[in-house]
CSV table of C-alpha atoms in Angstrom, one decimal:
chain,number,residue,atom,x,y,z
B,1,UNK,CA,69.4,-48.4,90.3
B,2,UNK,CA,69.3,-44.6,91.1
B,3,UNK,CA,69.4,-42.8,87.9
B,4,UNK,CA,67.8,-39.9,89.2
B,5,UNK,CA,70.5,-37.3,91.2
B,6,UNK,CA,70.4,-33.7,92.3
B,7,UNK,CA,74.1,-33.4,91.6
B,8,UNK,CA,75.8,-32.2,89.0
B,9,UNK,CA,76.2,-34.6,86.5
B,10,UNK,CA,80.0,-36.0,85.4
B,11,UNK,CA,80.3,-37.7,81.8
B,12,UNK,CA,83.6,-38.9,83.0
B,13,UNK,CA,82.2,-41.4,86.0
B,14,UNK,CA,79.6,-42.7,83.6
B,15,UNK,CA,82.5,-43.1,80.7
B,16,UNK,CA,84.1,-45.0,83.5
B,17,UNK,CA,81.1,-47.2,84.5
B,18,UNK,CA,80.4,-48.3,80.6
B,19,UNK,CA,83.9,-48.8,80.0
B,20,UNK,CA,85.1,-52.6,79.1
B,21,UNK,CA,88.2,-54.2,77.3
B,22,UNK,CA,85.6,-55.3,74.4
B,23,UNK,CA,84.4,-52.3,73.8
B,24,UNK,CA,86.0,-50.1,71.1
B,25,UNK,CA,82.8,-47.3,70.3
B,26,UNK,CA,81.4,-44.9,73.2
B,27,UNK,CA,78.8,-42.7,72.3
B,28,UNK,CA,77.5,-40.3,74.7
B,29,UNK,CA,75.0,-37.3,74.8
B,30,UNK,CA,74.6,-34.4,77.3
B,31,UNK,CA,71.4,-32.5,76.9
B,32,UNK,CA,72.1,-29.0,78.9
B,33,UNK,CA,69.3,-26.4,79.6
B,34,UNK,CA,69.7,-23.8,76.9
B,35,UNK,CA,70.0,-19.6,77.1
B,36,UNK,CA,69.6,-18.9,73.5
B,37,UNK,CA,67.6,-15.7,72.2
B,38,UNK,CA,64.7,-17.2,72.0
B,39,UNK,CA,64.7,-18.7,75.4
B,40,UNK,CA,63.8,-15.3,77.0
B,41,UNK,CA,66.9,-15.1,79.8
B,42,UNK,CA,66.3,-18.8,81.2
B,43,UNK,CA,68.9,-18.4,84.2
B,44,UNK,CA,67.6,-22.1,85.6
B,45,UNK,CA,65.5,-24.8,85.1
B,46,UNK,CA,63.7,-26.4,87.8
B,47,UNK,CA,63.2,-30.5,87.1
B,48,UNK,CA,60.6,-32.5,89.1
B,49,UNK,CA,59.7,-36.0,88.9
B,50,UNK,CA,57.4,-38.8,89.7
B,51,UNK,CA,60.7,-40.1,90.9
B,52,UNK,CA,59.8,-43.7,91.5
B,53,UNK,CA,58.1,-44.4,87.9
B,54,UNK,CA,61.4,-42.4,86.5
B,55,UNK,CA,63.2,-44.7,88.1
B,56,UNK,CA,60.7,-47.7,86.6
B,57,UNK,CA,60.7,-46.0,83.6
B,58,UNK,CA,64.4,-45.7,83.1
B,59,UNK,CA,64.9,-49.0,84.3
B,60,UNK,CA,63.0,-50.4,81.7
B,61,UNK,CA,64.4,-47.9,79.0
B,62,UNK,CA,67.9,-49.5,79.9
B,63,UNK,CA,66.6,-53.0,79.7
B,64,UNK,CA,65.0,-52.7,76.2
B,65,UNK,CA,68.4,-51.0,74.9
B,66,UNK,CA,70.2,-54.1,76.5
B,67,UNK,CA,67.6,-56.4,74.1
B,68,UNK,CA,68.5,-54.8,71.1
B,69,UNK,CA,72.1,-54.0,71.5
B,70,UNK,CA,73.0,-57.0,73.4
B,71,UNK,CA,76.3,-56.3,74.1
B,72,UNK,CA,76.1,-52.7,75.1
B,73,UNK,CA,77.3,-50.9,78.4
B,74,UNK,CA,75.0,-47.8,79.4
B,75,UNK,CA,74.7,-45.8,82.0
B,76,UNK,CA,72.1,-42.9,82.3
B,77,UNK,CA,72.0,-39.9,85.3
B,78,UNK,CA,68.8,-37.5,84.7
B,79,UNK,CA,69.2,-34.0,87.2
B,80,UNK,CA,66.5,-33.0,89.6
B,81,UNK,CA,66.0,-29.9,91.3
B,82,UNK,CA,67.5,-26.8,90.2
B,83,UNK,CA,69.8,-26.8,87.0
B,84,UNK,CA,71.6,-23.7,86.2
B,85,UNK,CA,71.9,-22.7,82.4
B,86,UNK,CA,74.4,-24.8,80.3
B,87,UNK,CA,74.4,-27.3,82.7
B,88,UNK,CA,73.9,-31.0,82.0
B,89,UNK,CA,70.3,-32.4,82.7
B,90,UNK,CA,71.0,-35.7,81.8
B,91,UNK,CA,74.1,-37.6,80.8
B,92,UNK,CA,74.2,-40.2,78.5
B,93,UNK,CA,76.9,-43.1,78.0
B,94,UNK,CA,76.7,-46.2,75.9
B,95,UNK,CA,79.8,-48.5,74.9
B,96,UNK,CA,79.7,-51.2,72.3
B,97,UNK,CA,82.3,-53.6,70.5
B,98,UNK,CA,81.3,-51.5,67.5
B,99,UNK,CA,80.9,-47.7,67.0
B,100,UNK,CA,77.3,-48.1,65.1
B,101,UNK,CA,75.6,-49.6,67.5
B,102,UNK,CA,76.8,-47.6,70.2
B,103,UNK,CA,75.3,-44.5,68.2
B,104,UNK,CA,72.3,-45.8,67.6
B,105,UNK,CA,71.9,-47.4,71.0
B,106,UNK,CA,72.5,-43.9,72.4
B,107,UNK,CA,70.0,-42.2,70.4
B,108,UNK,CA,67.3,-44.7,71.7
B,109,UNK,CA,68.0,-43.8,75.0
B,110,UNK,CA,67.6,-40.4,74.7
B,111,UNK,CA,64.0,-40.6,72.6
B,112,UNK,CA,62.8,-42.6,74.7
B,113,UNK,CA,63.1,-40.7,77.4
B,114,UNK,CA,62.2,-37.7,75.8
B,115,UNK,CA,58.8,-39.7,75.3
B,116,UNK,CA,58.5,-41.5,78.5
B,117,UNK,CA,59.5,-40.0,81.2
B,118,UNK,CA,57.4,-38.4,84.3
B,119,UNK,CA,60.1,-35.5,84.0
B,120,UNK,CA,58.7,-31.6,84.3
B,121,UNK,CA,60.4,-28.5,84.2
B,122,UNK,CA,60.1,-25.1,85.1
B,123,UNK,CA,61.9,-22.4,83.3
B,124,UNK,CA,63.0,-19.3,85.8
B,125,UNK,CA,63.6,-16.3,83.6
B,126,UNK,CA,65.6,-13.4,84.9
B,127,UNK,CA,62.3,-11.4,85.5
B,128,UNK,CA,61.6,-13.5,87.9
B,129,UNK,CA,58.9,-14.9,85.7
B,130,UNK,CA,58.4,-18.9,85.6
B,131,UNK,CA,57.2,-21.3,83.4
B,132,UNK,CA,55.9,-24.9,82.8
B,133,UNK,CA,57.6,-26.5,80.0
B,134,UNK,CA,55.6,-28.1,77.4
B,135,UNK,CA,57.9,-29.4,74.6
B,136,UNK,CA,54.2,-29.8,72.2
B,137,UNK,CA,54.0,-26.0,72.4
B,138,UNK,CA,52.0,-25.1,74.9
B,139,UNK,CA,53.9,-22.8,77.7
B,140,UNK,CA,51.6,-21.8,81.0
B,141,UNK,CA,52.6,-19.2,82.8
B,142,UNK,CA,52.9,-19.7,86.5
B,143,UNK,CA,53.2,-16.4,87.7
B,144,UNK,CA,55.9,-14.3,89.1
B,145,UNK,CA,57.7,-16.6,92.3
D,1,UNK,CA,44.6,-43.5,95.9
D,2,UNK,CA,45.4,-40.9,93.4
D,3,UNK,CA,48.5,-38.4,92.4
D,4,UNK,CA,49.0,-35.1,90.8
D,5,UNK,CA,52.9,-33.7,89.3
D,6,UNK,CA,53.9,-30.5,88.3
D,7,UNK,CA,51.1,-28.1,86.8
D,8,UNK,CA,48.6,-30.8,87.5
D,9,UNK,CA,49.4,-30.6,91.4
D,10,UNK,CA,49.3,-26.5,91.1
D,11,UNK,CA,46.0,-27.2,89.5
D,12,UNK,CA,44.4,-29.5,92.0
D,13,UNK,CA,46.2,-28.0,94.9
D,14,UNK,CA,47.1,-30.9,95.8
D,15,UNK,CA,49.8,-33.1,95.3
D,16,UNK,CA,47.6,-36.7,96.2
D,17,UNK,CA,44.5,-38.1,97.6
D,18,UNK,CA,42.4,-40.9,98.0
D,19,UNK,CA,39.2,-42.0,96.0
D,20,UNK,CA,36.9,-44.9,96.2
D,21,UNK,CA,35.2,-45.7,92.9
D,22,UNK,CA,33.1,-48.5,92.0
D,23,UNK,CA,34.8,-51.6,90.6
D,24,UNK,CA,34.5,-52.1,87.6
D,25,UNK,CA,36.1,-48.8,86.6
D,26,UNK,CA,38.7,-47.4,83.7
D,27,UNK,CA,41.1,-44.5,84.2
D,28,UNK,CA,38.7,-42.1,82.6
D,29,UNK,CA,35.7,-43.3,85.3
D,30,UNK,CA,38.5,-42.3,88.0
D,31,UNK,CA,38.9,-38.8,86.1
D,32,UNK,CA,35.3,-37.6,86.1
D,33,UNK,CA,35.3,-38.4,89.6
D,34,UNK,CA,38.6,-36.8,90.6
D,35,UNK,CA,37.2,-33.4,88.7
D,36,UNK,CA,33.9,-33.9,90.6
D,37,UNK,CA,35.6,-34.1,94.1
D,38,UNK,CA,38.3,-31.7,94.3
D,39,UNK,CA,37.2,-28.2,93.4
D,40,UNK,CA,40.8,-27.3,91.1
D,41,UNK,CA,40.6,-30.1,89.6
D,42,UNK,CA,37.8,-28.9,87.4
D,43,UNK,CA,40.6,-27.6,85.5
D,44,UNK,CA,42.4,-30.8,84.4
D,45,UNK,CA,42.3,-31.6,81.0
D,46,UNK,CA,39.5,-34.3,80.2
D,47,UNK,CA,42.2,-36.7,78.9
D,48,UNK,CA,45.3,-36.1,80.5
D,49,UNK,CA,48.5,-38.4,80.4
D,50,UNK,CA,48.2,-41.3,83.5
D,51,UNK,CA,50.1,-43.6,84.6
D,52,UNK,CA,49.3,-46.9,86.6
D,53,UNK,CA,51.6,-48.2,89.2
D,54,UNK,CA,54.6,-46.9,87.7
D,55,UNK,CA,53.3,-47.1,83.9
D,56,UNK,CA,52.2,-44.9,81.4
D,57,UNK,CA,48.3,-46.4,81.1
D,58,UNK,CA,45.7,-45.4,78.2
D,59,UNK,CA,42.4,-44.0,79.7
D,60,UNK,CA,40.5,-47.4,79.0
D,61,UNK,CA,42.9,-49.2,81.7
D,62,UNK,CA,40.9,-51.4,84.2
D,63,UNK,CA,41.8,-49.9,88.0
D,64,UNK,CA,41.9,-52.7,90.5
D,65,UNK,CA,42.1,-51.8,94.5
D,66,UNK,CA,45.1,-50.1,95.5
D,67,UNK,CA,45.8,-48.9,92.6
D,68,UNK,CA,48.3,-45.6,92.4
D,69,UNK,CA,46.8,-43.5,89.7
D,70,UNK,CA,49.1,-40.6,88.8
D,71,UNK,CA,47.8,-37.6,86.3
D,72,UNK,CA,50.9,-36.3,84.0
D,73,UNK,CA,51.4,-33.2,82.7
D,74,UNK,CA,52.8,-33.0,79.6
D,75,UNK,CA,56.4,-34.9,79.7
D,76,UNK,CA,59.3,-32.5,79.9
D,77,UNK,CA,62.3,-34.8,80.6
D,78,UNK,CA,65.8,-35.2,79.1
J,1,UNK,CA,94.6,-26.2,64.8
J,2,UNK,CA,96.1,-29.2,66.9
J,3,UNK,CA,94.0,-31.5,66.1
J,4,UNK,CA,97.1,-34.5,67.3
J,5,UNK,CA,98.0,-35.4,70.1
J,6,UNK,CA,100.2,-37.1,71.6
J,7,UNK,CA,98.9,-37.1,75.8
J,8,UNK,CA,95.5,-39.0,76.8
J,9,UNK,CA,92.4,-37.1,76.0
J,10,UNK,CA,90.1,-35.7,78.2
J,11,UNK,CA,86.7,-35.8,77.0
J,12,UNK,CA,85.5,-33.2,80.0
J,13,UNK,CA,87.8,-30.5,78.0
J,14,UNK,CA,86.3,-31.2,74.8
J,15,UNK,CA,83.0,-30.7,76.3
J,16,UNK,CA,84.1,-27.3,77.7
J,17,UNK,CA,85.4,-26.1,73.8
J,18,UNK,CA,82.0,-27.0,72.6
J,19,UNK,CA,79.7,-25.8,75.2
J,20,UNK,CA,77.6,-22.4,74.6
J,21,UNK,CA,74.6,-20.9,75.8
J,22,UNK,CA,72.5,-21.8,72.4
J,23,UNK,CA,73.3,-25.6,72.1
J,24,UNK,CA,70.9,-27.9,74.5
J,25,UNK,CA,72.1,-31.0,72.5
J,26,UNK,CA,75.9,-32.5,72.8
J,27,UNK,CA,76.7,-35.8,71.3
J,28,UNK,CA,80.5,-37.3,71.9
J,29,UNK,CA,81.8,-40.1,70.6
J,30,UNK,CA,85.5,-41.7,71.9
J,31,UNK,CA,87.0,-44.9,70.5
J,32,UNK,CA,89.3,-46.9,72.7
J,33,UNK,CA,91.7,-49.2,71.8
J,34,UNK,CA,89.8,-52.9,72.3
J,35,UNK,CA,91.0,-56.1,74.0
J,36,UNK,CA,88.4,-58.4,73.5
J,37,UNK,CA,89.2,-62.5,73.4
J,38,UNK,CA,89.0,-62.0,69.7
J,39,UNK,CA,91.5,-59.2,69.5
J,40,UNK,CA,94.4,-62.0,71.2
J,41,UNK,CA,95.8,-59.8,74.1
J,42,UNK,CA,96.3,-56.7,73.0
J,43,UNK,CA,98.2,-54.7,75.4
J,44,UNK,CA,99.1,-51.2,73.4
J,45,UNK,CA,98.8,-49.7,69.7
J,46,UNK,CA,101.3,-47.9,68.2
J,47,UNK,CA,99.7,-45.0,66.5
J,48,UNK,CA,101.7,-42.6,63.5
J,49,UNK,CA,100.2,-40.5,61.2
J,50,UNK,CA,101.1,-38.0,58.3
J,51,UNK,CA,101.1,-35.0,60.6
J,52,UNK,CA,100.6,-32.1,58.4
J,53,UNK,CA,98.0,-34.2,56.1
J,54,UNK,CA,96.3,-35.3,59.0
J,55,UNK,CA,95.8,-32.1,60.5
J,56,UNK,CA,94.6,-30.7,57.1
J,57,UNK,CA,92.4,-33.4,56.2
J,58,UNK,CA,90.5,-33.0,60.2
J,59,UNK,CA,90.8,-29.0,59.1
J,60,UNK,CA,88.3,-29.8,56.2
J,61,UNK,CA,86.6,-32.4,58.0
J,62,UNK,CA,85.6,-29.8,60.6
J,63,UNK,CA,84.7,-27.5,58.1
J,64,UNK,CA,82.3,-29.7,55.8
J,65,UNK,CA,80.5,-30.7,58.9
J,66,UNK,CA,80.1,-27.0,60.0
J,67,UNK,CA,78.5,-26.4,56.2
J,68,UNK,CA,76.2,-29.5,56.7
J,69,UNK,CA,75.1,-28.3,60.2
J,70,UNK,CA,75.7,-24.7,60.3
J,71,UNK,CA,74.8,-23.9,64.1
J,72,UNK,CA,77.3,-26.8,65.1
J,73,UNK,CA,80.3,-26.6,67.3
J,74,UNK,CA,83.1,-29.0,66.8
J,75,UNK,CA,85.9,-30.3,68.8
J,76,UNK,CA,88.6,-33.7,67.7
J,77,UNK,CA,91.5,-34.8,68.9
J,78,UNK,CA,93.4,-38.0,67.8
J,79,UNK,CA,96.0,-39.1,70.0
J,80,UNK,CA,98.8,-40.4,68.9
J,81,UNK,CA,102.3,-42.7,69.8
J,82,UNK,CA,101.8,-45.2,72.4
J,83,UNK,CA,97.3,-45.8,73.8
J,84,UNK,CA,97.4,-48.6,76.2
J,85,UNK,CA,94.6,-51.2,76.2
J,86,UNK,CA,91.2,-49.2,77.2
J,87,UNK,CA,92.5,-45.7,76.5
J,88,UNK,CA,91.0,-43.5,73.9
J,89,UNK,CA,92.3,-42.9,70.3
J,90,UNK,CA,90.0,-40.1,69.1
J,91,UNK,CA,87.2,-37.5,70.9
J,92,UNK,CA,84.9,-35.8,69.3
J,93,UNK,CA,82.5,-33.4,70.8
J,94,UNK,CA,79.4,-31.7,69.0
J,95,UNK,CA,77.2,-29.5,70.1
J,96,UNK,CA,73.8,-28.4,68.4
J,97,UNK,CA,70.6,-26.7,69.4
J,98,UNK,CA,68.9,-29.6,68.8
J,99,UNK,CA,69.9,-32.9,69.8
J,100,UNK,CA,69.5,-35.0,66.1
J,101,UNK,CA,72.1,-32.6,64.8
J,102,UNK,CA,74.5,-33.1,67.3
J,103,UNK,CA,74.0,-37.0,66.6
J,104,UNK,CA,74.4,-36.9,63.0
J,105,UNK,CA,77.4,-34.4,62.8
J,106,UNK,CA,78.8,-36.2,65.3
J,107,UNK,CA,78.7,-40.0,63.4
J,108,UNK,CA,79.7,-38.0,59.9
J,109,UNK,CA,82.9,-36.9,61.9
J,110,UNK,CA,83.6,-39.9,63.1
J,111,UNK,CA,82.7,-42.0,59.6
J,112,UNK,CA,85.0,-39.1,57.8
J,113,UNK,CA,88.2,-39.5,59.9
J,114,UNK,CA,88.1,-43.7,59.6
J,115,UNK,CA,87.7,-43.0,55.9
J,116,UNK,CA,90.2,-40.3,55.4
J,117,UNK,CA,92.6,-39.6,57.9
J,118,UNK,CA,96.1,-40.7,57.3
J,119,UNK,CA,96.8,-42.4,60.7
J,120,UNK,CA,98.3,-46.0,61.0
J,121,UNK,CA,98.5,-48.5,64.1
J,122,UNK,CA,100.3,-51.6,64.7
J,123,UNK,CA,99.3,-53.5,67.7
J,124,UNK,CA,101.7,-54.5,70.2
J,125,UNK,CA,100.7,-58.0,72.0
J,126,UNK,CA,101.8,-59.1,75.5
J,127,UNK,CA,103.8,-61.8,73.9
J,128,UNK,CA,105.7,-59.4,71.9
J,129,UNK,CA,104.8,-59.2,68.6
J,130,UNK,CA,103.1,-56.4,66.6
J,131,UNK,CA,100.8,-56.4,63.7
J,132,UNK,CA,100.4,-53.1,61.3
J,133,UNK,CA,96.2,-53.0,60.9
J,134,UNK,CA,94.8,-53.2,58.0
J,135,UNK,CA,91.4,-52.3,58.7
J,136,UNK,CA,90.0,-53.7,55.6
J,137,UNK,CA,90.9,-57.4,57.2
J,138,UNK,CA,95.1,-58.2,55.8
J,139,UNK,CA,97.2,-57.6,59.0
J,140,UNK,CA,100.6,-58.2,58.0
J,141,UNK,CA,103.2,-59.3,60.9
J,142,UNK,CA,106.0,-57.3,61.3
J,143,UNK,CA,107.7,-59.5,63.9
J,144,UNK,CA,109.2,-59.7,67.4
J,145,UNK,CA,109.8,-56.3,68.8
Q,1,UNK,CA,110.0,-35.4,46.6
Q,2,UNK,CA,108.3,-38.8,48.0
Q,3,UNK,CA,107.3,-40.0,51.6
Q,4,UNK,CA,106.4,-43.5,52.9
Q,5,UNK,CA,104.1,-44.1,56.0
Q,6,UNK,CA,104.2,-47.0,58.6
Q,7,UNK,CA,104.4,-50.2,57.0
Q,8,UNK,CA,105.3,-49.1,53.3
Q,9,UNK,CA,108.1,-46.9,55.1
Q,10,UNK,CA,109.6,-50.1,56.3
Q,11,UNK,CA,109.1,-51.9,53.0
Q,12,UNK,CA,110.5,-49.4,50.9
Q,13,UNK,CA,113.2,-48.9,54.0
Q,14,UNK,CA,112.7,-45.2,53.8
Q,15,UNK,CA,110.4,-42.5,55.3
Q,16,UNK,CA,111.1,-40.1,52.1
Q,17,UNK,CA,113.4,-39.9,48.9
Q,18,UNK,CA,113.7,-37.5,46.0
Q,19,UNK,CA,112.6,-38.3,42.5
Q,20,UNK,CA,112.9,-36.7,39.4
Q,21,UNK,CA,110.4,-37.9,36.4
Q,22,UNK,CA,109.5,-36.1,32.9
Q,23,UNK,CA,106.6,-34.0,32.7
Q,24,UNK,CA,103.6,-34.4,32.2
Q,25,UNK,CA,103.4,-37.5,34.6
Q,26,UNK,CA,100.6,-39.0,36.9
Q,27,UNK,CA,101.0,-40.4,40.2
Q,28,UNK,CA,101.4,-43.6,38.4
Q,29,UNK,CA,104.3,-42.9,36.5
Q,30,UNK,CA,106.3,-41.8,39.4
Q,31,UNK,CA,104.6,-45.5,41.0
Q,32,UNK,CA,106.7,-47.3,38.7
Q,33,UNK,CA,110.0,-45.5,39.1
Q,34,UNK,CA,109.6,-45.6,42.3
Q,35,UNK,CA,109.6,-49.2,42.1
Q,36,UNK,CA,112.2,-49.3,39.5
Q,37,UNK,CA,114.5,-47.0,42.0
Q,38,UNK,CA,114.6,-48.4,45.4
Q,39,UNK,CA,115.3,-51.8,46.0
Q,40,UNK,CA,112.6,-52.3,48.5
Q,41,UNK,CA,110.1,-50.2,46.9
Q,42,UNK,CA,109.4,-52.6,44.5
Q,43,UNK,CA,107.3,-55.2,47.5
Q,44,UNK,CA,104.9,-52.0,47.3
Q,45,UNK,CA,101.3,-52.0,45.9
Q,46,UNK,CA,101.2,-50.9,41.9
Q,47,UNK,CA,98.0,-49.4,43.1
Q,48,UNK,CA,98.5,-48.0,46.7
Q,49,UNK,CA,96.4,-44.9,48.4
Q,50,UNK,CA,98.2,-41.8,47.5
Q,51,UNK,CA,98.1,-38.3,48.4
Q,52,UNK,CA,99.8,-34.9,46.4
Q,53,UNK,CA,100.0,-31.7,48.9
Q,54,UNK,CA,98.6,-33.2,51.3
Q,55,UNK,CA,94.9,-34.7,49.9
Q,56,UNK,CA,94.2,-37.6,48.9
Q,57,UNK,CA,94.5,-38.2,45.0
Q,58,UNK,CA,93.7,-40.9,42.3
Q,59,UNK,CA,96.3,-42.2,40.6
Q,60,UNK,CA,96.1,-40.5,37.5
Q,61,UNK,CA,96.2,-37.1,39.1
Q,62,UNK,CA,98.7,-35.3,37.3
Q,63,UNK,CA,102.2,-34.4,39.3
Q,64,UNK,CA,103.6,-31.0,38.8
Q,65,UNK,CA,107.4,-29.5,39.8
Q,66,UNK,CA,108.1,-29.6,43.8
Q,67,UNK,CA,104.9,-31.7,44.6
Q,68,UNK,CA,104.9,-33.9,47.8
Q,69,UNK,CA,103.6,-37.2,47.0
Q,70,UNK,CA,102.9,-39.8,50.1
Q,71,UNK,CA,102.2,-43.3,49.3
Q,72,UNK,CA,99.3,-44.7,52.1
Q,73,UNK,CA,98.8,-47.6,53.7
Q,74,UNK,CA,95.5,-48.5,54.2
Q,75,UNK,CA,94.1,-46.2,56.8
Q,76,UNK,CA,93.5,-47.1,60.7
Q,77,UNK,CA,92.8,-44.0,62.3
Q,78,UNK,CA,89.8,-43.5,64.4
């Protein structure tokens, strides 16, 4: 399965791919790379992977959802290479007969990945300045590029 | 055979390599000798995230021959 | 505000209302009219509502959820008249700075509008009857078309 | 002045009608003439949903001159 892509991602082809005549909930999540005031003028993120144990990783991810909510639909795209602000960096979409379980099947999804996988990013500021994300708090400067 | 992502790889100046350690070994025997061997690599963290063949590994994992060993940075995805 | 509808939603412009620099979190949720072997061959349902209470009662919806999560951005529609088998009835779109926010307002919309809104549907089945639906489990035939 | 939705509309075989009823009354009061008014009104619920101005209201919520009530099936929006 190739969950990794250097497109732009669209909700509506994984709304299509989750879709199913027993299925009356869809829960989806977007998580876009933010501009507020204190994000210091990101104008891009710049995602790398270890692409093949992302793919593992997700794989596995999907697999345990699939155990728990056994008769859920996902589909998951995460966004590599560059990544402009407010757009998507990974697209969510999980149907389920009921609208519970496709919340909560959603929201695994998206901790889990949060927590496992080999994703990095590199914030470009307007400056010209970039920087390693570390979401535990601890930002490295990389130097002007 | 070992490989570096991200800050790690900017760290290391290197993006992979190749190590031959004597078996029996953990992950953190595999460190000390990666930070011995390539001069940036002094600057990894002692106990950094790792993963073995494609999973995330604690540092007391046994390594077997031809094993991929990757070094992760803190995990930024989503 | 419109919150009614009566043409097919589009998620992707839902998305678009809620989108801003700030949020990195979107959670959307769409429920689709379900024809699973247990729902007997639903092909359409007929949806009505009390127009002006409905849109008042989503009005104050909206607004309780943007006391509850004060950095949230909001957008629902709830389609109504004929929604063939597979086709959405309601979008919601909710975006937060972080992403459990965006889950949580997101569910309390949703929970709100199945408890509250005055919206009806009968079912119309390929062989030609339709069913009013009582939600808390007494359908009550209302014959042949 | 009174509306029916969906399937107590085709019980009561009208979407609205105009009432008059002494003051003070509740919601219930104007229930039971509405039963007692139109013939099919009276296959309605003594206790249905109800809603005055357009929010939902218990039954003993009191009714006041030019009010709008709507009597509710039980909701399937969503």
């Amino acid at each position: 399965m190739n969950y990794l892509t250097t497109a732009p991602l669209a909700l509506e082809a994984l709304l299509a791919e989750v879709s199913a005549p027993h299925c009356g909930g869809t829960c989806a999540f977007l998580g876009t790379v933010r501009d507020g005031p204190e994000d210091g003028g990101v104008t891009a993120i710049e995602y790398s992977a270890y692409d093949a144990m992302a793919e593992a990783e997700l794989d596995r991810i999907v697999a345990e959802t699939r155990r728990q909510w056994v008769d859920a639909r996902i589909a998951v795209r995460h966004r590599l290479g560059l990544v402009a602000a407010e757009e998507a960096s990974i697209a969510i979409a999980v149907a389920t007969p009921h609208r519970a379980d496709a919340f909560a099947a959603c929201r695994y999804v998206i901790e889990e990945v949060k927590k496992r996988l080999p994703v990095w990013k590199k914030e470009l500021r307007a400056d010209g300045t970039a920087t390693w994300v570390d979401p535990s708090g601890h930002p490295s400067m990389v130097g002007p590029q | 055979r070992v490989r570096f992502f991200a800050r790690y790889a900017e760290l290391a100046g290197r993006s992979e390599g190749t190590l031959t350690v004597p078996l029996p070994a953990t992950v953190s025997d595999v460190m000390k000798q990666i930070r011995a061997t390539w001069p940036g690599a002094s600057a990894l963290p002692a106990q950094p995230l790792a993963a073995l063949n494609l999973r995330h590994v604690r540092l007391d994992a046994r390594i077997s021959d031809g094993d991929e060993l990757a070094l992760l940075p803190p995990l930024a995805g989503g």
